[in-house]
PDB file of C-alpha atoms and ligand atoms in Angstrom:
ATOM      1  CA  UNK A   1     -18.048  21.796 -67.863  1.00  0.00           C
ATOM      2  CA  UNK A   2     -20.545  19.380 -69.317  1.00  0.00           C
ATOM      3  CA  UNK A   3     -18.653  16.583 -67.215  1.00  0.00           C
ATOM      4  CA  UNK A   4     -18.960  18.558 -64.092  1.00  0.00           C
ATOM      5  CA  UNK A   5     -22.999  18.803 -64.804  1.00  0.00           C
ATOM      6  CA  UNK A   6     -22.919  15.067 -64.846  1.00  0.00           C
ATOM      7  CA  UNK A   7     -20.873  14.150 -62.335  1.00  0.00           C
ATOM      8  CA  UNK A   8     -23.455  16.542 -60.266  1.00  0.00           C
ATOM      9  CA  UNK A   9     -26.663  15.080 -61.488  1.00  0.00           C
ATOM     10  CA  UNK A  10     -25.189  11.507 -61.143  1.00  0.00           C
ATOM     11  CA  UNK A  11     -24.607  12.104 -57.363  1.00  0.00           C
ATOM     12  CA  UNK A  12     -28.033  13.625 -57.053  1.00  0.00           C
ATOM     13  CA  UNK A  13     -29.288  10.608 -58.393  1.00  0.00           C
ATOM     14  CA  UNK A  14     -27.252   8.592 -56.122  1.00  0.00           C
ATOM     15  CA  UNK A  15     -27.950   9.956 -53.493  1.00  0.00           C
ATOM     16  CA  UNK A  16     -32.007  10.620 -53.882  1.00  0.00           C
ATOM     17  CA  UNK A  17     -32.205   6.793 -54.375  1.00  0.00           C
ATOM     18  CA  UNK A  18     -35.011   5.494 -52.023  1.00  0.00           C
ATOM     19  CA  UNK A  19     -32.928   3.771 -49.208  1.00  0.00           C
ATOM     20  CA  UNK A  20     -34.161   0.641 -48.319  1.00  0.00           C
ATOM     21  CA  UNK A  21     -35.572   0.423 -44.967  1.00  0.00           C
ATOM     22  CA  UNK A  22     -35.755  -3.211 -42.986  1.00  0.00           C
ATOM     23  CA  UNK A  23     -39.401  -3.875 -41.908  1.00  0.00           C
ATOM     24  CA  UNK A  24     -38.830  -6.786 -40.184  1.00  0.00           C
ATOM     25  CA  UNK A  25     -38.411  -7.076 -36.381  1.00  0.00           C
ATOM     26  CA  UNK A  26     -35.585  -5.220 -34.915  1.00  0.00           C
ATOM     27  CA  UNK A  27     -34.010  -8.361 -33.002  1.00  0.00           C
ATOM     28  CA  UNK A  28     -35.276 -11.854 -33.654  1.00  0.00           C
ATOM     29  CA  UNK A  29     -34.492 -14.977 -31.655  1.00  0.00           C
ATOM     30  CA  UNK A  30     -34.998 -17.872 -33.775  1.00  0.00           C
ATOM     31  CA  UNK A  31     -34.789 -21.305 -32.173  1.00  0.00           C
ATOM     32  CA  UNK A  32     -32.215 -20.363 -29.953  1.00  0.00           C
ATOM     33  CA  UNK A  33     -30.568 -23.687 -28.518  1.00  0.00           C
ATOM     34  CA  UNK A  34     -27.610 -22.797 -25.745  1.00  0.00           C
ATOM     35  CA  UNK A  35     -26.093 -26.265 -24.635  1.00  0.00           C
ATOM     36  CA  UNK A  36     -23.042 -25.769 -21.616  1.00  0.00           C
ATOM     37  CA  UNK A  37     -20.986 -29.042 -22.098  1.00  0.00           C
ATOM     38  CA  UNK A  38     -20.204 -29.926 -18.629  1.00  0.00           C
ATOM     39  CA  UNK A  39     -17.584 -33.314 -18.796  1.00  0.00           C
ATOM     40  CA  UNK A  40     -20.433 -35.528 -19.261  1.00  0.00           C
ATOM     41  CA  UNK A  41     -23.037 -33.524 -18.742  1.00  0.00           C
ATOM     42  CA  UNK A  42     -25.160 -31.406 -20.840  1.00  0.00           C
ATOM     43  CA  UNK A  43     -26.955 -28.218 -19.683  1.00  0.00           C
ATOM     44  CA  UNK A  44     -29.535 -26.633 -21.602  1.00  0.00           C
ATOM     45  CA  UNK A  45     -29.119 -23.450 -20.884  1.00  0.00           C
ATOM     46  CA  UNK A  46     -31.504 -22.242 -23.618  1.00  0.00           C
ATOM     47  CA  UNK A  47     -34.049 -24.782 -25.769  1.00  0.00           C
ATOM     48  CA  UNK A  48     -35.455 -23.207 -28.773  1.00  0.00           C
ATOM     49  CA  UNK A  49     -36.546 -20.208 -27.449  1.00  0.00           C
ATOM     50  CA  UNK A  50     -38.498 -18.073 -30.332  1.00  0.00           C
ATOM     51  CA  UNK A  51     -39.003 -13.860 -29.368  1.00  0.00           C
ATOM     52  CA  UNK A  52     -38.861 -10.471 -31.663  1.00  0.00           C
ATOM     53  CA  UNK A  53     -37.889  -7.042 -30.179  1.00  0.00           C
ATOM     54  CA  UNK A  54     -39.184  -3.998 -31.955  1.00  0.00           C
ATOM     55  CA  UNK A  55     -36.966  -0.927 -31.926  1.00  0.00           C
ATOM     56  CA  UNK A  56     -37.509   1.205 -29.077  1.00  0.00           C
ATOM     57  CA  UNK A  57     -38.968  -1.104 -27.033  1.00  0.00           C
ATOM     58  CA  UNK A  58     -38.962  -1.185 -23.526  1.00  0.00           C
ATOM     59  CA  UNK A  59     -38.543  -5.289 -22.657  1.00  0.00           C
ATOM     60  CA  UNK A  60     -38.508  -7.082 -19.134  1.00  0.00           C
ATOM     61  CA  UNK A  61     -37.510 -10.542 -19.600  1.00  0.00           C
ATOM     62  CA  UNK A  62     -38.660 -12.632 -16.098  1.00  0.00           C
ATOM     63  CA  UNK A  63     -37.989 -15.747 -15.124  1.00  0.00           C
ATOM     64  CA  UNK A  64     -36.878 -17.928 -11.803  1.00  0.00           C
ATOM     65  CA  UNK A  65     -33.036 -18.307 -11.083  1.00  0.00           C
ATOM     66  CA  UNK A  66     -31.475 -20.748 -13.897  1.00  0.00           C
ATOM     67  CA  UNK A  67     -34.412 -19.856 -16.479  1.00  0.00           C
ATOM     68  CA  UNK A  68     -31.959 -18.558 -18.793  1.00  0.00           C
ATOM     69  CA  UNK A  69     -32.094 -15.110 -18.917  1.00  0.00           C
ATOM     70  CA  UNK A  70     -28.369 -13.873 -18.566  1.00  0.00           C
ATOM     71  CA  UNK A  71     -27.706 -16.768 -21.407  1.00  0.00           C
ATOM     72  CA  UNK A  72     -30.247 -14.828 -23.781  1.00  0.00           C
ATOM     73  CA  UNK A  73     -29.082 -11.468 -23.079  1.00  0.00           C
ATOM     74  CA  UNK A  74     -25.181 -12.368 -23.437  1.00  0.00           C
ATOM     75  CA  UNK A  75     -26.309 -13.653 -26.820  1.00  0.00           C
ATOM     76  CA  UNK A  76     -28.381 -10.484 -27.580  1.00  0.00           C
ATOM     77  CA  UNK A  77     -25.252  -8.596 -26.563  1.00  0.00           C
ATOM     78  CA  UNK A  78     -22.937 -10.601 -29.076  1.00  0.00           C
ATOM     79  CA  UNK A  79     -21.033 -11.767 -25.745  1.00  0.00           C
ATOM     80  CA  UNK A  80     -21.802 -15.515 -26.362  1.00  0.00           C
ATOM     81  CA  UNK A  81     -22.658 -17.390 -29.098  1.00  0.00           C
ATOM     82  CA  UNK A  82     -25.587 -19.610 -29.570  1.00  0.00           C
ATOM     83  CA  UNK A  83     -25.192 -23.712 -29.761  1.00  0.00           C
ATOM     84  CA  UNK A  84     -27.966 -23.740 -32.689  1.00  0.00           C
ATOM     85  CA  UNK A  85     -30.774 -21.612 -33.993  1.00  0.00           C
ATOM     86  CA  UNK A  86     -30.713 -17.928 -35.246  1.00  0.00           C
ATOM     87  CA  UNK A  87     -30.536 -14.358 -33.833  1.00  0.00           C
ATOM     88  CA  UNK A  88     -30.733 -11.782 -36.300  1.00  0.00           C
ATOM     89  CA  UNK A  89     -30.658  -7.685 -35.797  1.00  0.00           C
ATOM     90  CA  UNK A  90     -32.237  -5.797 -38.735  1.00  0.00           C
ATOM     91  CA  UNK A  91     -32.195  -8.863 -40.526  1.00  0.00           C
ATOM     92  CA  UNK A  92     -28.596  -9.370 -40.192  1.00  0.00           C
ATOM     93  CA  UNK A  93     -27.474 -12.716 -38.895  1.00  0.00           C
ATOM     94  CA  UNK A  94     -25.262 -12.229 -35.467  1.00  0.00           C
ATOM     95  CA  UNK A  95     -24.289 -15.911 -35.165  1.00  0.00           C
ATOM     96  CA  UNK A  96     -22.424 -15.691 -38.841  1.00  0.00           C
ATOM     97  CA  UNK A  97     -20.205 -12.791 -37.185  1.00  0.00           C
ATOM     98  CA  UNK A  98     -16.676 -13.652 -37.223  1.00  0.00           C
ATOM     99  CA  UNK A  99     -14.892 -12.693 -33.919  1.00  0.00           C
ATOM    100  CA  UNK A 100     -13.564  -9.045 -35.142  1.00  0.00           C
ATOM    101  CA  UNK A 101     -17.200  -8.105 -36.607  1.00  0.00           C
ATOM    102  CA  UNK A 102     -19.068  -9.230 -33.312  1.00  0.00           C
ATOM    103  CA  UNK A 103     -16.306  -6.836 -31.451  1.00  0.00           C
ATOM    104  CA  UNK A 104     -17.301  -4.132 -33.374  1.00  0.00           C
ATOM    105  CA  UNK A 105     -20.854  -4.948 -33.089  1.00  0.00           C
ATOM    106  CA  UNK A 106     -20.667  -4.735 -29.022  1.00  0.00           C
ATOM    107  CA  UNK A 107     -18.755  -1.682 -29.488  1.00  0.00           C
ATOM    108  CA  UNK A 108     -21.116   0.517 -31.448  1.00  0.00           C
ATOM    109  CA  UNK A 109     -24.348  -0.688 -30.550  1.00  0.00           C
ATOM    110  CA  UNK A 110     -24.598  -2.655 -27.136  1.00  0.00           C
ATOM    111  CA  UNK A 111     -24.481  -1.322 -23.872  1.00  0.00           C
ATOM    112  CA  UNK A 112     -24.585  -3.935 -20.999  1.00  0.00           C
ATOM    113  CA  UNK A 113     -25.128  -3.632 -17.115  1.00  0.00           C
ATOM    114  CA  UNK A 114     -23.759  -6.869 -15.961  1.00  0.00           C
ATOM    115  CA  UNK A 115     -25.500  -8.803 -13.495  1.00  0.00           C
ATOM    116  CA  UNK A 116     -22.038  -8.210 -11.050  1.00  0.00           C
ATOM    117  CA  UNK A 117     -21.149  -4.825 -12.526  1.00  0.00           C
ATOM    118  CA  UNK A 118     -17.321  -6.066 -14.209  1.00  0.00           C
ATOM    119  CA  UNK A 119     -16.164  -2.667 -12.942  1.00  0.00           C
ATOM    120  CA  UNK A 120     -12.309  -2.684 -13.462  1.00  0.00           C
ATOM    121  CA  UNK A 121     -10.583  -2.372  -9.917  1.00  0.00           C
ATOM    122  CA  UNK A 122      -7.569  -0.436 -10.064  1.00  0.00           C
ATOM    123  CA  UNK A 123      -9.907   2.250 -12.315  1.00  0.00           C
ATOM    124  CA  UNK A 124     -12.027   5.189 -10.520  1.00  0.00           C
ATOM    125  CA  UNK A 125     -15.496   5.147 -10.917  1.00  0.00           C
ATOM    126  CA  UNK A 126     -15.118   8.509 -13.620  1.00  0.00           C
ATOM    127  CA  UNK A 127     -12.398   6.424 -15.519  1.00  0.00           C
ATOM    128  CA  UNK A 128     -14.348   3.153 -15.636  1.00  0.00           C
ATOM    129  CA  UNK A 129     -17.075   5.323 -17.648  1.00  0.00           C
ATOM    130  CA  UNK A 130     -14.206   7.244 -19.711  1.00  0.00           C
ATOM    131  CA  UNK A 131     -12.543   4.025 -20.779  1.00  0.00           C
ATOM    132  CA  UNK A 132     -16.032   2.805 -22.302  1.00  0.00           C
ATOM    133  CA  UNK A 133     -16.668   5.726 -24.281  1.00  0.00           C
ATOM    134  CA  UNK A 134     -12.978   5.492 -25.446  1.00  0.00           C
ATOM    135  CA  UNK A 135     -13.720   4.306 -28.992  1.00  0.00           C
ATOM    136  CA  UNK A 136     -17.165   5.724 -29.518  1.00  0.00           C
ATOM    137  CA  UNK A 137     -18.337   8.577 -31.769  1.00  0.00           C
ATOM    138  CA  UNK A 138     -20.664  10.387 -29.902  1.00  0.00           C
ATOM    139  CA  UNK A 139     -21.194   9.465 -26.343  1.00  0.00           C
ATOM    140  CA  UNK A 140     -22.328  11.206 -23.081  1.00  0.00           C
ATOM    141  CA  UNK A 141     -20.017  13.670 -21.103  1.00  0.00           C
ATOM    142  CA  UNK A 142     -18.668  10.501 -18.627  1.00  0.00           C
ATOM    143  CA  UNK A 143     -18.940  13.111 -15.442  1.00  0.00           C
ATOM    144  CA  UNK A 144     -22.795  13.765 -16.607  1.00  0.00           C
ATOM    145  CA  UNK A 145     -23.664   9.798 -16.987  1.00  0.00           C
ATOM    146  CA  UNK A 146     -22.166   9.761 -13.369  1.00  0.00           C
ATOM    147  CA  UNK A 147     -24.904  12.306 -12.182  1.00  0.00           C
ATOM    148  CA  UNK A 148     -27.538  11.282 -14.135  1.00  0.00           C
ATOM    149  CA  UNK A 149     -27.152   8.015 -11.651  1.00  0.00           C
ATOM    150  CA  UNK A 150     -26.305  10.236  -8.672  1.00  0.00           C
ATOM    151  CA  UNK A 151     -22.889   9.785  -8.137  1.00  0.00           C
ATOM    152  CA  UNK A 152     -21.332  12.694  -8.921  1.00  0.00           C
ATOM    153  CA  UNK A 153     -19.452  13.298  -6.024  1.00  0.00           C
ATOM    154  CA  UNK A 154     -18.034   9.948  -5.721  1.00  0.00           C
ATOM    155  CA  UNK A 155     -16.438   9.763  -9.399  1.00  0.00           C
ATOM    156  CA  UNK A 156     -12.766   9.899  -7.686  1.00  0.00           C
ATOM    157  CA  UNK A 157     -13.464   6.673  -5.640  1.00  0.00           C
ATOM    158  CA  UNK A 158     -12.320   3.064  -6.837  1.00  0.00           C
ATOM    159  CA  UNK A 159     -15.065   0.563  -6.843  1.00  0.00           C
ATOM    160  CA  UNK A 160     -13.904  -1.044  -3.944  1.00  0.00           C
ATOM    161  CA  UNK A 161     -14.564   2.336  -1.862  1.00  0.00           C
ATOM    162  CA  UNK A 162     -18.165   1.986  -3.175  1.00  0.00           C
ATOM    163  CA  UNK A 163     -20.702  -0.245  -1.860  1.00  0.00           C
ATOM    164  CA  UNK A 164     -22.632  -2.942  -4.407  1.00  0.00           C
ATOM    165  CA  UNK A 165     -25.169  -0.277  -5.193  1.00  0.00           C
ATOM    166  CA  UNK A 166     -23.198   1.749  -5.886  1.00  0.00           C
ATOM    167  CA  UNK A 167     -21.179   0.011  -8.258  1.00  0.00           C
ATOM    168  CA  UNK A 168     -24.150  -0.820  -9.618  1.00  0.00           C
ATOM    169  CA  UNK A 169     -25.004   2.614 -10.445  1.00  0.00           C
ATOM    170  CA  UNK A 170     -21.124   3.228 -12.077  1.00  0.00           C
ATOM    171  CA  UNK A 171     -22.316   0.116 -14.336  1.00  0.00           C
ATOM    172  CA  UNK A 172     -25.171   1.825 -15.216  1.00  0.00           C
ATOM    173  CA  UNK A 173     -23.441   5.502 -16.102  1.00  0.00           C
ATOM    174  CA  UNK A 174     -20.992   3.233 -18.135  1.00  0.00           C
ATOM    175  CA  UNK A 175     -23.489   1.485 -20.134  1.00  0.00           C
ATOM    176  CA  UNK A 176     -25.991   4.563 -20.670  1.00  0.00           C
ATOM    177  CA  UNK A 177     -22.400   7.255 -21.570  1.00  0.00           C
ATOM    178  CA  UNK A 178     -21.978   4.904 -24.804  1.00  0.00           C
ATOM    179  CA  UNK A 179     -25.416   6.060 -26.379  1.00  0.00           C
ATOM    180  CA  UNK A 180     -25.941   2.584 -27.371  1.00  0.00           C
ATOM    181  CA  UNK A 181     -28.466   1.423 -29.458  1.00  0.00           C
ATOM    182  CA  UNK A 182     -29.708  -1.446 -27.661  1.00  0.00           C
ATOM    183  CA  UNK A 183     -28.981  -1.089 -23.836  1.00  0.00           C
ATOM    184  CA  UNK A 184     -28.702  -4.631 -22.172  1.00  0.00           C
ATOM    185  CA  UNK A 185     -29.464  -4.974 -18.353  1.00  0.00           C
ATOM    186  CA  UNK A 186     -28.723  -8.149 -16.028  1.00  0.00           C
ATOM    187  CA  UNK A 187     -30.708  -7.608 -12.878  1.00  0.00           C
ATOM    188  CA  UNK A 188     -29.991  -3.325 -12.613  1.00  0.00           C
ATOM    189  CA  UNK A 189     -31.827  -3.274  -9.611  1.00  0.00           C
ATOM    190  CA  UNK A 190     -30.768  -6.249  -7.924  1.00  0.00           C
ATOM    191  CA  UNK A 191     -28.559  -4.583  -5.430  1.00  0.00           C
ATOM    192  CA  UNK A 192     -30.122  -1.374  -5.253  1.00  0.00           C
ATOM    193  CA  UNK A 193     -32.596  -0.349  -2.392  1.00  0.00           C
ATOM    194  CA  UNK A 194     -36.487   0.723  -3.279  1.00  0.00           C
ATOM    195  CA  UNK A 195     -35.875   4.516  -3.799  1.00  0.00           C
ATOM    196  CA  UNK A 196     -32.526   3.997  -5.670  1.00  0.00           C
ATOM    197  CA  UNK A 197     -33.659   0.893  -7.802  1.00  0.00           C
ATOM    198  CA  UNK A 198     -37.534   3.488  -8.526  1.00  0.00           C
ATOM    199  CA  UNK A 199     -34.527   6.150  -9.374  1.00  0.00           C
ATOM    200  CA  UNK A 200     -32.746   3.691 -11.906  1.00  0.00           C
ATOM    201  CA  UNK A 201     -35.901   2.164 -13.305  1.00  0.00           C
ATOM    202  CA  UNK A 202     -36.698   5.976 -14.413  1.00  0.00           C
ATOM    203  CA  UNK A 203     -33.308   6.189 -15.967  1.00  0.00           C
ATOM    204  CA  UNK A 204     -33.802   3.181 -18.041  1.00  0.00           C
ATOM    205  CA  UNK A 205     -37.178   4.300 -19.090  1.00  0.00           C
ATOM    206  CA  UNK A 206     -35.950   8.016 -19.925  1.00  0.00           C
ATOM    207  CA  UNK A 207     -32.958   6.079 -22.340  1.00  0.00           C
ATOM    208  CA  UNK A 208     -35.675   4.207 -23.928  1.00  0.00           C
ATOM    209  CA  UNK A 209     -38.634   7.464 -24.272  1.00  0.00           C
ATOM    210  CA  UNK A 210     -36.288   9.941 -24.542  1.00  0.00           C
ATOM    211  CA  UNK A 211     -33.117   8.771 -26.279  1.00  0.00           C
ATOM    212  CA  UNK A 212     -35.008   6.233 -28.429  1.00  0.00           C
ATOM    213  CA  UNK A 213     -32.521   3.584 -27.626  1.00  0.00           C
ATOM    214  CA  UNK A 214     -34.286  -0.475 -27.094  1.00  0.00           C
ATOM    215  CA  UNK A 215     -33.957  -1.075 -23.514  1.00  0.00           C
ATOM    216  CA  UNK A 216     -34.076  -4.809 -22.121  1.00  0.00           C
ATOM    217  CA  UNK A 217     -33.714  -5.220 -18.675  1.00  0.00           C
ATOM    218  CA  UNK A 218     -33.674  -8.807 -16.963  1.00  0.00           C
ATOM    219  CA  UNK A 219     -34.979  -9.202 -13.488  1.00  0.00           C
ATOM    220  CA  UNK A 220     -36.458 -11.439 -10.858  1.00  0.00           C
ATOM    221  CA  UNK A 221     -38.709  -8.976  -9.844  1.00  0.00           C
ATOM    222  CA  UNK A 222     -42.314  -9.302 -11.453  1.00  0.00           C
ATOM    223  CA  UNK A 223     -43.348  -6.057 -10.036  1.00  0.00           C
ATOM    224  CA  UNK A 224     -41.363  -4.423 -12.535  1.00  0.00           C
ATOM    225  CA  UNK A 225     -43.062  -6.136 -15.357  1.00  0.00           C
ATOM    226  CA  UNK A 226     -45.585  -3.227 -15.679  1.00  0.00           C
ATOM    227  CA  UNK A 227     -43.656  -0.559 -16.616  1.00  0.00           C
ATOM    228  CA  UNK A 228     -42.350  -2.330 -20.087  1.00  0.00           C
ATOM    229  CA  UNK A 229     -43.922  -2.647 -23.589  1.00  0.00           C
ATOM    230  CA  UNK A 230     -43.444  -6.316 -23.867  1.00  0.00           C
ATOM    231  CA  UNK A 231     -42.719  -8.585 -21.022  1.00  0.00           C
ATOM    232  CA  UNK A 232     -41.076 -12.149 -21.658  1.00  0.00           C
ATOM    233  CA  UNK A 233     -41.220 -14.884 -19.629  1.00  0.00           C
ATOM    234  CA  UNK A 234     -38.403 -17.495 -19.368  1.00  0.00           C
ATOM    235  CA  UNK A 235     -39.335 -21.044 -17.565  1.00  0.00           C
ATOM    236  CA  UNK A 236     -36.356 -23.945 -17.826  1.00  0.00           C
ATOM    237  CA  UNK A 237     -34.426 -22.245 -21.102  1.00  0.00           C
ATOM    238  CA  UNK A 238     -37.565 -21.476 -22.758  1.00  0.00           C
ATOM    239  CA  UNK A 239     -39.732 -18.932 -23.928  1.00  0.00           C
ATOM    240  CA  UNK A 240     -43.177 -19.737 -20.978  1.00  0.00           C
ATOM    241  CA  UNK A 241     -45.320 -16.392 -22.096  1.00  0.00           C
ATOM    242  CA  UNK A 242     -44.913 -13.288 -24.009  1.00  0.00           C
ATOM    243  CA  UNK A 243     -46.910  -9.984 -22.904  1.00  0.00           C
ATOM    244  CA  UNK A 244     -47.945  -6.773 -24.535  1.00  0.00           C
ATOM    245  CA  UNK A 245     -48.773  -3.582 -22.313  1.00  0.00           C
ATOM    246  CA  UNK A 246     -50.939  -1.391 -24.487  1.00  0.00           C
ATOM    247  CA  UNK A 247     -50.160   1.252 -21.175  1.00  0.00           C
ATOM    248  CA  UNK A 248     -47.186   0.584 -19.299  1.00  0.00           C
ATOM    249  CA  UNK A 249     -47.421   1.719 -16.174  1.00  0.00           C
ATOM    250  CA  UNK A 250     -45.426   4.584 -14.753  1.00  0.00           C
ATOM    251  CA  UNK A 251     -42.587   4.167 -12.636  1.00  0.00           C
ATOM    252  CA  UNK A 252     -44.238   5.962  -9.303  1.00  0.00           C
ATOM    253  CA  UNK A 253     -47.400   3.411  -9.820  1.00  0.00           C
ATOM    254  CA  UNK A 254     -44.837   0.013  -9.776  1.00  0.00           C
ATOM    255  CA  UNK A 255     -44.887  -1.074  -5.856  1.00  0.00           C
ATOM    256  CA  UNK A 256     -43.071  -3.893  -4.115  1.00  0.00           C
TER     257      UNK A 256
HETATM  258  N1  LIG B 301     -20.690 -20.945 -18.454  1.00  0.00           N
HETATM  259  C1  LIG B 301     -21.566 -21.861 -18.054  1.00  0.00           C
HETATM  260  N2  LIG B 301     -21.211 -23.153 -17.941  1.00  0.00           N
HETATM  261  C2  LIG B 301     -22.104 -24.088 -17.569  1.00  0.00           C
HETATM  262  N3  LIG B 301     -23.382 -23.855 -17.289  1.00  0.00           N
HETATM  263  C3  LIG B 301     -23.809 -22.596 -17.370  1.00  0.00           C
HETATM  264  C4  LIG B 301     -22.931 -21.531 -17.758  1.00  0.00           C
HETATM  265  N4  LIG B 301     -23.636 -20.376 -17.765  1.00  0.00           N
HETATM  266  C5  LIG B 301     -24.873 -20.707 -17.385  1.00  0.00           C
HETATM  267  N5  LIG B 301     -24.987 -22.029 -17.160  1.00  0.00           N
HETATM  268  C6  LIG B 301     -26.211 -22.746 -16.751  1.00  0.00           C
HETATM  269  O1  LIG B 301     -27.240 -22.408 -17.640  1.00  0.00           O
HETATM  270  C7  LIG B 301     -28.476 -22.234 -16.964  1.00  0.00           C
HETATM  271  C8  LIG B 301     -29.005 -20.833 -17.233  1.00  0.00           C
HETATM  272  O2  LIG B 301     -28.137 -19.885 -16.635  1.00  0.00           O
HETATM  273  P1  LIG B 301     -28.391 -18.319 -16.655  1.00  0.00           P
HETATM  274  O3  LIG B 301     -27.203 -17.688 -16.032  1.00  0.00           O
HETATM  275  O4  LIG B 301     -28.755 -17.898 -18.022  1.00  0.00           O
HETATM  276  O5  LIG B 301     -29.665 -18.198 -15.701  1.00  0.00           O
HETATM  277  P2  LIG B 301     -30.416 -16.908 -15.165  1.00  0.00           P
HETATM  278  O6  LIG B 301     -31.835 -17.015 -15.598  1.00  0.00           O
HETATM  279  O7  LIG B 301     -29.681 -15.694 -15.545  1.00  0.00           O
HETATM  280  O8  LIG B 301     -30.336 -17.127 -13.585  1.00  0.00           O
HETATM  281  P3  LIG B 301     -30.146 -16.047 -12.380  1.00  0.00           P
HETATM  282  O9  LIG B 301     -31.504 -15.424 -12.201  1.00  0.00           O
HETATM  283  O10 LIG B 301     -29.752 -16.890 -11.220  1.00  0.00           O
HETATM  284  O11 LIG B 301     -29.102 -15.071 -12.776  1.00  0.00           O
HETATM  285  C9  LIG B 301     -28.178 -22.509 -15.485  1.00  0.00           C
HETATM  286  O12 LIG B 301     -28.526 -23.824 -15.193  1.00  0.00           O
HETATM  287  C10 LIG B 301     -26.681 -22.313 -15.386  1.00  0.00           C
HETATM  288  O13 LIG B 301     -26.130 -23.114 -14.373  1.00  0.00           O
HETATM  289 MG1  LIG B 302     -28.626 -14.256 -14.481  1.00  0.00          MG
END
């Protein structure tokens, strides 16, 4: 009986133990060096580019064709691996993942619009959002992520009956079923027109209000800037500028 008490009062203890919470920045680029070897020639993708994210921020990263921006977010998204320097999330160093631990890290927390969607082919739109919630604990109902990005009604049709939009838009629902964490976005708007890419833009900002996740969305477009907490610019593989909005804007306000 006595033993029982204890065994009680020891897992009270345990479990009343003041959990220690990580202060730091959410995600922290550290002299983050990317270097393509090309035969001969080297190409610096990245050059020690320096940049926290806070958790449940909403981040546009800008920058001119070649700045570097898909480089950094494939890094963010433990897709690529950096050449030198350090990114951390939570204080945890990524770039000391082995190749099984960086799987699972893409799995449970990322999800990532690719710049060119990486739909699979010979998979419907519906089943191209079921297979990525496949493994995942809790997730969105895959037919729901398919409406919340309009597209209900064309969840039957392979992604070569859709049009680049479109497919887009599956990338999207894919991405925002997993309930990820950080939500990773190469140019999300790039193929859309003005009233679908406004619609989209609202989606990404409801993930990050609503659903606390960290959005980061990568663009060309500097009229998006605006609507984000921190916007950072990329010039040549490095870090130009960083930006705070105290008010980002609302959606309806952004014009171009
Ligand atoms: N796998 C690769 N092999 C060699 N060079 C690469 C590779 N990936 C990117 N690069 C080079 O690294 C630089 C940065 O590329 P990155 O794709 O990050 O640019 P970006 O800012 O996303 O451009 P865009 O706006 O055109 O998408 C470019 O000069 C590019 O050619
Ligand atoms: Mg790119």
């Amino acid at each position: 009986m006595k033993k029982q008490v204890d065994g009680k009062l020891r897992q009270e203890q345990k479990t009343s133990q003041p959990v220690t919470e990580w202060t730091g920045p959410y995600l922290e680029f550290r002299q983050v060096s990317k270097i393509y070897q090309m035969g001969d020639v080297e190409i610096r993708a990245l050059n020690k580019t320096s940049f926290t994210i806070e958790r449940g921020e909403l981040v546009v990263i800008l920058g001119q064709s070649g700045a570097g921006k898909t480089t950094a977010l494939n890094i963010l998204g433990g897709m690529d691996r950096v050449t030198s320097g350090s990114f951390q999330m939570e204080g945890q160093e990524i770039t000391a993942l082995k190749e099984r631990e960086l799987i699972r890290y893409r799995r449970e927390k990322i999800g990532f619009v690719f710049q060119f969607y990486n739909l699979i082919q010979n998979l419907t739109a519906l089943e191209n959002v079921e297979l990525a919630v496949q493994l995942c604990k809790d997730y969105l109902d895959p037919q729901t992520a398919l409406e919340q990005v309009g597209l209900g009604d064309r969840k039957n049709n392979f992604p070569s009956q859709l049009s680049g939009g479109e497919q887009q838009r599956v990338a999207i629902a894919r991405a925002i079923a997993k309930k990820p964490k950080l939500l990773l976005c190469d140019e999300p708007t790039g193929a859309l027109d003005y009233v679908t890419g406004k619609q989209i833009l609202r989606l990404l900002e409801k993930m990050c209000r609503k659903e606390r996740m960290t959005v980061v969305i990568v663009t060309h477009n500097s009229a998006i800037a605006p609507m984000a907490d921190k916007v950072i610019h990329f010039k040549n593989g490095r870090v130009e500028d960083i930006k705070l909005n105290r008010q980002p804007k609302s959606i309806d306000e952004l014009e171009w």
